[in-house]
Short mmCIF file of C-alpha atoms in Angstrom, two decimals:
data_model
loop_
_atom_site.label_atom_id
_atom_site.label_comp_id
_atom_site.label_asym_id
_atom_site.label_seq_id
_atom_site.Cartn_x
_atom_site.Cartn_y
_atom_site.Cartn_z
CA MET A 6 -45.91 -16.10 18.92
CA ASN A 7 -43.22 -15.85 16.27
CA THR A 8 -40.50 -18.48 16.17
CA ASN A 9 -37.31 -18.98 14.20
CA ARG A 10 -38.72 -22.20 12.68
CA SER A 11 -41.63 -20.52 10.93
CA ILE A 12 -43.13 -17.12 10.47
CA SER A 13 -46.56 -17.59 11.99
CA THR A 14 -48.56 -16.07 14.82
CA VAL A 15 -50.85 -17.97 17.18
CA VAL A 16 -54.24 -16.30 16.85
CA SER A 17 -56.21 -18.52 19.20
CA ARG A 18 -55.65 -21.59 21.38
CA HIS A 19 -58.44 -23.26 23.31
CA THR A 20 -59.37 -26.61 24.79
CA THR A 21 -62.37 -28.55 23.53
CA SER A 22 -63.85 -31.91 24.48
CA GLU A 23 -61.78 -33.48 21.66
CA GLY A 24 -58.43 -31.80 22.34
CA VAL A 25 -56.66 -28.48 21.85
CA VAL A 26 -57.51 -26.30 18.86
CA VAL A 27 -54.82 -23.87 17.68
CA TRP A 28 -55.39 -21.23 15.01
CA THR A 29 -52.26 -19.68 13.47
CA ARG A 30 -51.75 -17.02 10.79
CA CYS A 31 -48.79 -17.18 8.40
CA ALA A 32 -46.97 -13.97 7.49
CA CYS A 33 -48.59 -14.32 4.04
CA GLY A 34 -52.02 -13.99 5.71
CA ARG A 35 -53.27 -17.58 5.47
CA LEU A 36 -55.02 -19.14 8.48
CA GLN A 37 -54.43 -22.70 9.63
CA MET A 38 -56.37 -24.67 12.25
CA VAL A 39 -54.80 -27.65 14.02
CA LEU A 40 -56.65 -29.98 16.38
CA ARG A 41 -54.32 -31.88 18.70
CA PRO A 42 -56.46 -34.68 20.17
CA HIS A 43 -56.04 -35.55 23.86
CA GLY A 44 -53.63 -38.42 24.48
CA ILE A 45 -51.88 -38.35 21.10
CA ASP A 46 -48.33 -36.96 21.04
CA ASP A 47 -47.38 -34.59 18.20
CA LYS A 48 -50.09 -35.81 15.85
CA GLY A 49 -52.78 -33.39 14.86
CA LEU A 50 -55.44 -32.79 12.27
CA ALA A 51 -54.90 -29.66 10.17
CA ALA A 52 -57.14 -27.55 7.97
CA GLY A 53 -55.95 -24.69 5.82
CA GLY A 54 -52.31 -23.86 5.54
CA HIS A 55 -49.87 -22.45 3.08
CA ASP A 56 -50.64 -21.66 -0.52
CA ILE A 57 -48.13 -23.19 -2.93
CA ARG A 58 -47.04 -19.61 -3.74
CA CYS A 59 -46.40 -18.76 -0.07
CA PRO A 60 -42.79 -17.64 0.41
CA HIS A 61 -42.77 -19.06 3.95
CA PRO A 62 -42.17 -22.83 4.09
CA ARG A 63 -43.84 -25.11 6.58
CA PRO A 64 -41.79 -25.99 9.64
#
């Protein structure tokens, strides 16, 4: 899913016992994983992300 806020595509989204895991891919090719724990609004744990040289800023 591409949005105007960032240039990234949702690769995978699935529910686990801990929360919802979302994998996205930036237009530069980098993967990022975010775990959004159950019961916590808009706070997630992230791994991966943009390289400092990435031309696409974080939202």
